[in-house]
Amino acid sequence: PARHFDTKTTEPISFFLSSLEELLAWKPDSNDDFNVSAVPLAKRQPPLHSRRPRTLVCHDMRGGYLEDRFIQGSATRNPYVFYHWRYIDIFVYFSHHTVTIPPVCWTNAAHRNGVPVLGTFITEWTDGEKLCEAFLAGGAEAYRAVAEQLARIAQHYRFDGWLINIENTLRAVGNLPHFLRHLRAQVHSMVPGGLVIWYDSVLQNGALKWQNELTEENRVFFDACDGLFTNYNWKEEHLERTRALAGQRHTDVYVGVDVFARGDVIGGGFDTDKSLRLIRQHGLSAAIFAPGWVYEHLGEENFLHNENKFWGSLAEYLPTHSICTLPLATSFSLGMGTSRFLDGKEEESGPWYDLSAQEIQPLYPEREGRLSTSCCLQDAWCGGSSLKVQGTIPAGEERVAIRLFSLQMPAPPKLFLTLLYKLEGLHPEDLVVALEITTWDSGTCYEGNMTSLPEPNGRHHPRFLPAPPPGLAKLLAACNRGSHGWISRCYELDLQNCSLRDLSLLVSRHQPSLQEKPFTCLLGEVRVLDAASMAASPPQVQNVSASQLWWQ
């Protein structure tokens, strides 16, 4: 069927629903299997329901369902990717189709990085009025059926809820809060951690009038949902009134920021930080709309550089998230590339794009002129890219630490860490590259045994392992498996009563010097493993079946 498979290539594709009839007729279908997310939502800290201000990203690009609709990837040159997952809380896939089911590759990439994904239910213009009339003007049965279908769709495809965007006047507005409450209840019961967010559009009297804030006129919809996404043309007084009216729920108001800066806005583009600064001053959450501006407006050629610049300019206003489970393993691949690499060797040349293959993404620290982290497509250990860390060891100093991941979890008694790296333009002997773990300060945290002294500032330098410990040779083959210029290292760290805080890359020189020392290091893979769980044998896979085979 054309809905599920591309008519030219027969490849499975992600799809949307175009009408109320299609929505009500939808039911799970075996052709759907490709479209169901295979990656559960990873846990992270702090959890979404914590009271700190959040960041929502609403992805709206050229109507949606572009190359990202190809579930098994495509040979796309310079595709759009998003990878600053550590900095955001919620990802919305937006299009102008009635029911936007997020392409499964986005759900997979977001979930791997701990970010929930919402689809969009939108009605607009006179067609939208008729559609709303059809399910809101009747009795409870009609609107309950729509709510239940939307919840079932999220449950079936394993994404996390809905943005509801009613952009037309409503005659039967009286049933709208009931519909929203029922939808929220259904989503919460069918989708663990599910969300329903309302877009600031119609008022409680049914008029279409964007408020750019939370008001008494739209509050009834906010009360029925998990959040409000405001329109974009606000000023500071709107934020003040919103904060006062929202009360305890102020972090459930996502103040809209259009990166394309359409209309009368505080700042978009590379001035988006001006909008965010004000939003955060008032303790509110932010909804960044169409950050694909970087790709669409500034062009595809220099996209990765501009993307880092854009998100780097906002970093001050984006609270980051910590990883809270082990193992942590990543080769930093963005889910795209100009080649495919395996064990440091180029296996296949040519562009590819598959966000489902994107790996866990790090923080991307930037310090003006002193440090930059970016993606390198020219060389990788595995996948399509490695992480390029460029920086300088300052004059008179011996080392510099680059924070890759924030962690928040109790440390197991023994950790194994592995690292694959390459120094560009330097002899490997010139610098020492290693990993550093920091722990939260506490009087009870010890490295090694109880007789050792607590580390100052909780910084731990894991012991280098020249060879893997007995019994772990297969899993820790990384200790000495470097090839194609990649250097491979293994470490172990024994901790007692500690709580993990950061994982950093440590670049040191052998002795201090009055000269500064620039370096460029490619990271191919990093792993942090709990020794105890590695010793246990993995569960056996059973009952494997294959379906939907199409040989070419």
XYZ file of C-alpha atoms in Angstrom:
552
model
C 0.000 0.000 0.000
C 1.237 3.476 -0.983
C 0.703 4.850 2.523
C 3.336 2.474 3.970
C 5.724 1.944 1.027
C 7.364 4.312 -1.431
C 5.786 3.802 -4.836
C 9.107 4.230 -6.696
C 11.422 2.075 -4.561
C 9.012 -0.067 -2.444
C 10.981 1.053 0.640
C 9.018 1.467 3.892
C 8.121 5.101 4.673
C 6.688 7.089 7.560
C 3.308 8.721 6.930
C 0.614 11.104 8.188
C -3.212 11.037 8.190
C -5.065 13.718 6.229
C -8.610 13.732 7.545
C -10.936 12.921 10.410
C -12.206 9.898 8.437
C -8.659 8.530 8.107
C -8.056 9.094 11.819
C -11.240 7.293 12.882
C -10.614 4.451 10.426
C -6.994 3.928 11.549
C -6.121 0.613 13.107
C -2.825 -1.234 13.589
C -1.719 -3.003 10.424
C 1.123 -5.466 9.845
C 2.528 -3.047 7.234
C 3.044 -0.677 10.185
C 5.782 -2.722 11.799
C 8.586 -0.662 10.280
C 7.045 2.488 11.721
C 7.043 1.414 15.371
C 9.894 2.904 17.394
C 12.384 0.246 18.477
C 14.145 2.432 21.069
C 12.593 2.879 24.520
C 12.784 6.365 26.050
C 16.091 6.473 27.976
C 15.976 7.736 31.553
C 17.716 11.025 32.301
C 18.077 13.505 35.149
C 16.348 15.659 36.107
C 13.096 13.985 34.970
C 10.619 15.927 32.822
C 8.209 16.594 35.695
C 10.854 18.384 37.802
C 10.055 22.037 38.372
C 12.923 23.621 36.473
C 12.219 25.526 33.224
C 12.207 23.279 30.165
C 13.058 23.608 26.492
C 10.773 22.291 23.747
C 11.926 22.162 20.119
C 9.249 22.237 17.415
C 10.648 20.943 14.121
C 8.818 22.416 11.120
C 10.665 22.046 7.827
C 9.292 22.456 4.303
C 6.079 20.597 5.075
C 7.765 17.638 6.780
C 8.215 14.013 5.646
C 11.266 14.824 3.538
C 14.184 12.349 3.386
C 13.400 11.544 7.022
C 10.367 9.560 5.817
C 12.601 6.728 4.553
C 12.586 4.401 7.547
C 15.638 2.425 6.452
C 17.619 5.496 5.480
C 18.494 7.165 2.195
C 21.515 8.337 0.226
C 20.947 12.006 1.054
C 23.784 14.499 0.731
C 23.945 17.198 3.472
C 20.726 16.200 5.289
C 19.236 18.043 8.258
C 20.101 16.427 11.592
C 19.533 17.478 15.177
C 21.974 16.389 17.866
C 21.885 18.892 20.774
C 19.621 16.520 22.710
C 21.380 17.140 26.071
C 20.036 20.716 25.980
C 16.342 20.063 25.327
C 13.381 18.379 27.068
C 10.726 17.730 24.390
C 10.830 17.348 20.578
C 7.688 18.045 18.502
C 7.446 16.976 14.860
C 5.192 19.505 13.133
C 3.493 19.568 9.730
C 0.222 20.928 8.340
C -1.317 17.476 7.821
C -4.270 16.794 10.144
C -2.502 14.029 12.080
C 1.298 14.242 12.030
C 2.765 10.932 13.183
C 6.474 11.603 13.831
C 8.754 9.705 11.410
C 10.090 6.793 13.430
C 13.743 7.744 12.865
C 13.175 10.927 14.934
C 11.544 8.969 17.747
C 14.440 6.495 17.783
C 17.135 9.207 17.886
C 15.320 11.294 20.501
C 14.512 8.311 22.739
C 18.113 7.071 22.669
C 19.046 10.482 24.083
C 16.223 10.574 26.642
C 13.931 13.067 24.851
C 10.169 12.406 24.422
C 8.616 13.061 20.985
C 5.172 14.520 20.252
C 3.118 14.367 17.063
C 0.767 17.180 15.995
C -3.018 17.246 15.612
C -3.878 20.397 13.625
C -7.045 21.930 12.167
C -7.002 25.204 10.200
C -9.098 27.460 7.929
C -12.688 26.590 6.961
C -11.856 22.898 6.462
C -10.607 22.877 10.035
C -13.848 24.484 11.238
C -15.869 21.737 9.563
C -13.594 19.023 10.949
C -13.896 20.380 14.517
C -17.647 20.758 14.142
C -17.870 17.106 13.089
C -16.396 15.767 16.333
C -17.117 18.545 18.862
C -20.712 19.498 18.015
C -22.181 16.063 18.791
C -22.248 14.211 22.091
C -19.363 12.930 24.183
C -19.125 9.780 22.069
C -17.751 11.646 19.037
C -14.969 13.588 20.766
C -14.066 10.608 22.973
C -13.562 8.480 19.848
C -11.095 11.040 18.418
C -9.199 11.290 21.730
C -8.971 7.518 22.037
C -7.691 7.099 18.465
C -4.976 9.714 19.004
C -3.876 7.992 22.216
C -3.874 4.566 20.505
C -1.738 5.901 17.649
C 0.873 7.273 20.082
C 0.821 3.994 21.991
C 1.118 1.868 18.836
C 3.999 3.787 17.214
C 5.619 4.357 20.632
C 5.959 8.109 20.596
C 4.989 10.213 23.591
C 1.893 12.344 22.979
C 0.483 15.291 21.067
C 0.657 19.007 20.379
C -2.938 20.161 19.755
C -3.163 23.108 17.365
C -6.729 24.311 16.605
C -6.270 27.333 14.296
C -9.838 28.087 13.271
C -12.904 29.589 14.927
C -15.071 27.133 16.816
C -18.822 27.145 17.207
C -18.899 24.040 19.409
C -16.167 25.242 21.763
C -17.998 24.007 24.882
C -16.850 20.420 24.356
C -13.199 21.333 23.682
C -12.020 21.256 27.338
C -13.803 17.898 27.789
C -12.062 16.554 24.663
C -8.660 17.753 25.922
C -9.181 16.293 29.389
C -10.223 12.945 27.930
C -7.268 12.969 25.525
C -4.866 13.727 28.369
C -6.313 10.952 30.531
C -6.098 8.445 27.656
C -2.527 9.435 26.718
C -1.411 9.261 30.362
C -2.891 5.805 30.806
C -1.634 4.319 27.500
C 1.761 6.030 27.154
C 4.072 6.088 30.193
C 5.197 9.695 30.710
C 2.874 10.847 27.887
C 2.075 14.543 27.278
C -0.613 16.713 25.700
C 0.369 20.323 24.950
C -2.040 23.036 23.780
C -1.076 25.741 21.273
C -2.274 29.280 22.092
C -4.893 29.935 19.378
C -8.642 29.846 20.126
C -10.263 31.341 23.221
C -12.915 29.895 25.511
C -15.617 31.722 23.479
C -14.437 29.989 20.264
C -12.797 33.053 18.663
C -9.429 32.530 16.947
C -7.233 35.112 18.644
C -3.600 34.429 19.527
C -2.828 35.760 23.002
C 0.973 35.430 23.118
C 0.527 34.637 26.824
C -1.574 32.714 29.317
C -4.812 34.633 29.960
C -8.193 34.092 31.600
C -9.479 33.565 28.021
C -7.281 30.552 27.211
C -6.603 29.247 30.698
C -9.380 26.646 30.512
C -7.352 24.776 27.846
C -4.101 25.085 29.830
C -5.911 23.593 32.832
C -7.007 20.604 30.716
C -3.496 19.866 29.308
C 0.088 19.262 30.420
C 1.295 22.548 28.960
C 0.638 25.656 26.866
C 2.795 26.608 23.853
C 2.303 30.358 23.365
C 2.322 32.266 20.113
C 5.463 34.271 19.275
C 4.599 37.991 19.361
C 5.062 38.635 23.068
C 6.778 41.389 25.023
C 8.100 41.351 28.565
C 4.767 42.401 30.095
C 3.163 39.264 28.591
C 5.755 37.163 30.437
C 5.086 38.974 33.730
C 1.332 38.394 33.487
C 1.828 34.754 32.436
C 4.111 34.050 35.377
C 1.581 35.534 37.813
C -1.407 33.672 36.340
C 0.338 30.297 35.947
C 1.294 30.173 39.633
C 2.795 26.798 40.571
C 2.556 25.624 36.943
C 4.819 28.318 35.477
C 7.211 25.730 33.976
C 4.258 24.228 32.039
C 4.085 27.419 29.940
C 6.347 27.091 26.874
C 6.873 30.599 25.517
C 7.088 30.462 21.709
C 10.240 31.705 19.966
C 10.126 31.681 16.138
C 13.716 31.332 14.940
C 12.618 32.786 11.567
C 11.567 35.917 13.557
C 8.278 36.418 11.670
C 6.034 39.179 13.052
C 6.867 41.486 15.940
C 9.287 39.407 18.025
C 12.138 40.082 20.457
C 14.738 38.046 18.584
C 15.202 35.103 16.215
C 18.101 33.775 14.149
C 21.405 34.428 15.906
C 19.521 36.791 18.255
C 17.326 33.989 19.626
C 19.318 34.265 22.867
C 17.673 37.675 23.535
C 14.250 36.000 23.649
C 15.500 33.138 25.789
C 17.170 35.465 28.271
C 13.844 37.185 29.009
C 11.895 33.920 29.171
C 14.334 32.476 31.712
C 14.368 35.682 33.786
C 10.678 35.007 34.423
C 11.224 31.327 35.229
C 9.216 30.090 32.211
C 9.830 27.248 29.777
C 10.660 27.938 26.112
C 9.356 26.505 22.817
C 11.930 27.015 20.052
C 10.021 26.889 16.760
C 11.729 25.997 13.457
C 15.407 25.894 14.487
C 15.844 24.369 11.014
C 16.295 28.070 10.077
C 20.012 27.331 10.414
C 19.740 24.792 7.583
C 17.092 26.483 5.445
C 18.295 30.084 5.703
C 22.079 29.710 5.996
C 22.340 26.770 3.592
C 23.264 23.120 3.734
C 26.965 23.397 2.944
C 28.162 24.836 6.239
C 25.291 23.459 8.279
C 27.168 21.592 11.030
C 29.372 24.614 11.771
C 26.389 26.992 11.873
C 24.336 24.555 13.966
C 27.038 24.434 16.653
C 27.274 28.221 16.564
C 23.472 28.595 16.944
C 23.070 26.170 19.861
C 26.322 27.402 21.416
C 24.836 30.923 21.523
C 21.846 29.585 23.509
C 23.718 27.214 25.829
C 23.731 29.676 28.733
C 19.892 29.517 28.823
C 19.473 25.772 28.242
C 19.748 23.649 31.402
C 21.436 20.378 30.402
C 20.528 16.798 31.241
C 22.510 14.024 32.867
C 22.796 10.360 31.987
C 21.619 8.222 34.885
C 22.093 4.606 33.722
C 25.007 2.431 32.627
C 26.327 1.165 30.300
C 27.099 4.397 28.449
C 28.573 3.623 25.047
C 28.762 5.840 21.981
C 30.717 6.336 18.783
C 29.177 9.851 18.438
C 27.708 9.082 14.983
C 25.120 11.681 13.880
C 23.098 9.203 11.821
C 24.524 10.563 8.568
C 27.819 10.702 6.762
C 29.784 10.923 3.544
C 31.152 7.402 4.190
C 30.525 4.458 6.488
C 33.327 3.348 8.791
C 33.875 0.166 10.754
C 36.809 -0.353 13.152
C 38.428 2.794 11.806
C 38.327 1.644 8.175
C 36.187 3.214 5.452
C 33.865 0.407 4.372
C 31.749 2.298 1.875
C 32.021 5.724 0.315
C 28.963 7.865 -0.489
C 26.366 9.908 1.388
C 23.913 8.258 3.764
C 21.239 9.444 6.188
C 19.481 7.395 8.847
C 18.633 9.088 12.143
C 17.750 5.714 13.698
C 21.501 5.001 13.560
C 22.360 8.187 15.465
C 24.259 7.368 18.666
C 24.107 8.957 22.117
C 25.209 12.572 21.722
C 27.484 14.416 24.174
C 27.461 17.967 25.422
C 29.045 20.252 22.825
C 31.176 22.585 24.983
C 32.486 25.779 23.370
C 34.874 28.297 24.916
C 35.508 31.217 22.587
C 38.935 30.749 20.999
C 39.990 28.114 23.594
C 37.861 25.073 22.823
C 35.439 23.764 20.242
C 33.690 20.408 19.890
C 32.212 19.458 16.553
C 31.464 16.535 14.318
C 34.094 15.174 11.905
C 32.715 13.384 8.824
C 36.119 12.712 7.254
C 37.221 10.057 9.722
C 35.431 7.821 12.210
C 35.891 4.621 14.170
C 32.348 3.379 13.604
C 29.349 4.854 11.758
C 29.602 8.125 9.885
C 31.444 10.543 12.135
C 33.688 11.058 15.125
C 33.762 13.850 17.700
C 36.399 16.488 16.973
C 37.790 18.268 20.025
C 40.009 21.259 19.254
C 41.559 23.242 22.048
C 44.633 24.685 23.692
C 46.497 23.785 26.871
C 47.179 27.256 28.320
C 50.740 28.469 28.974
C 52.042 27.266 32.332
C 49.406 24.558 32.624
C 49.786 20.841 32.264
C 46.336 19.684 31.204
C 42.852 20.604 30.099
C 39.608 18.707 30.835
C 36.746 18.747 28.294
C 33.366 17.761 29.756
C 31.630 15.249 27.469
C 28.738 14.003 29.603
C 27.025 15.050 32.781
C 26.228 12.009 34.934
C 23.906 11.543 37.889
C 23.859 8.104 39.463
C 25.435 6.102 42.268
C 28.833 4.756 41.190
C 29.100 0.972 41.040
C 32.048 -0.469 43.038
C 34.071 -1.067 39.859
C 33.934 0.707 36.499
C 35.629 -0.204 33.236
C 36.162 2.620 30.730
C 37.303 2.379 27.117
C 38.483 5.115 24.756
C 39.398 5.216 21.069
C 41.053 8.391 19.821
C 43.355 9.903 17.229
C 45.594 12.974 17.594
C 45.731 15.018 14.389
C 49.031 16.512 13.305
C 50.899 15.463 16.468
C 52.993 12.497 17.468
C 50.956 10.374 19.866
C 53.885 10.756 22.320
C 53.471 14.571 22.435
C 50.309 14.459 24.549
C 48.537 12.047 26.859
C 44.823 11.559 26.187
C 42.729 9.904 28.908
C 39.340 9.947 30.632
C 38.483 11.638 33.924
C 35.483 10.877 36.142
C 34.331 13.402 38.712
C 32.126 12.560 41.670
C 29.883 14.747 43.816
C 31.722 15.966 46.899
C 30.891 13.948 49.966
C 32.869 12.895 53.005
C 32.074 9.245 52.319
C 33.371 8.833 48.743
C 36.657 6.961 48.349
C 38.663 5.748 45.381
C 40.239 2.330 45.864
C 39.882 1.104 49.440
C 38.886 2.810 52.667
C 42.515 3.566 53.588
C 43.006 5.854 50.560
C 42.404 9.570 50.905
C 39.397 11.234 49.275
C 40.385 12.871 45.970
C 40.469 16.688 46.019
C 37.399 18.114 44.164
C 36.242 14.562 43.529
C 38.402 14.104 40.392
C 39.353 10.519 39.609
C 41.850 9.335 37.010
C 41.040 5.714 36.179
C 43.964 3.244 36.129
C 45.276 2.374 32.683
C 44.868 -1.340 31.821
C 47.470 -2.537 29.317
C 45.446 -5.744 28.748
C 41.860 -6.733 29.487
C 41.230 -8.567 32.774
C 40.686 -12.349 32.480
C 37.225 -13.310 31.270
C 36.554 -9.906 29.717
C 38.930 -10.138 26.765
C 36.059 -10.305 24.274
C 34.117 -7.324 25.591
C 37.153 -5.205 26.352
C 39.042 -6.117 23.204
C 39.292 -2.323 22.883
C 42.288 -2.311 25.238
C 44.669 -2.927 22.371
C 42.644 -3.090 19.192
C 43.520 0.298 17.700
C 44.012 0.356 13.935
C 44.117 2.796 11.023
C 45.801 5.376 13.259
C 43.265 5.023 16.085
C 44.690 4.498 19.563
C 42.753 2.374 21.973
C 42.831 2.530 25.784
C 41.151 0.668 28.654
C 40.853 1.785 32.277
C 39.399 0.630 35.560
C 38.221 2.633 38.542
C 37.217 1.347 42.005
C 34.912 3.653 43.974
C 33.119 3.341 47.305
C 29.998 5.306 48.320
C 30.359 7.739 45.427
C 27.937 9.463 43.097
C 29.058 10.038 39.492
C 29.025 13.623 38.238
C 30.909 14.127 34.942
C 32.814 12.229 32.300
C 35.543 14.356 30.741
C 38.315 13.951 28.202
C 41.665 14.838 29.737
C 44.435 16.088 27.429
C 47.799 16.539 29.202
C 51.394 17.276 28.299
C 54.321 15.592 29.981
C 55.526 18.715 31.755
C 54.278 22.295 32.129
C 55.583 24.800 29.615
C 55.434 28.569 29.168
C 54.106 27.998 25.655
C 50.476 27.208 25.026
C 49.890 23.916 23.244
C 47.123 23.602 20.634
C 45.684 20.157 19.887
C 43.072 18.445 17.730
C 41.776 15.120 18.955
C 39.204 12.878 17.270
C 37.136 10.674 19.575
C 35.982 7.462 17.929
C 34.318 5.728 20.837
C 33.831 6.065 24.592
C 32.343 3.462 26.933
C 31.638 3.480 30.676
C 30.693 0.030 31.931
C 29.630 -1.419 35.265
C 32.026 -4.327 35.867
C 29.431 -6.385 37.768
C 26.831 -6.373 35.006
C 29.495 -7.194 32.383
C 30.513 -10.340 34.239
C 26.926 -11.647 34.017
C 26.133 -13.448 30.764
C 23.680 -11.572 28.542
C 20.161 -13.006 28.171
C 19.659 -15.335 25.217
C 17.599 -14.018 22.308
C 14.642 -16.275 21.579
C 11.826 -16.652 19.037
C 13.377 -14.563 16.282
C 11.085 -14.116 13.311
C 11.488 -12.205 10.059
C 8.665 -10.612 8.094
C 8.122 -8.144 5.240
C 11.069 -9.486 3.240
C 11.680 -7.873 -0.129
C 14.874 -8.967 -1.844
C 16.589 -6.643 -4.288
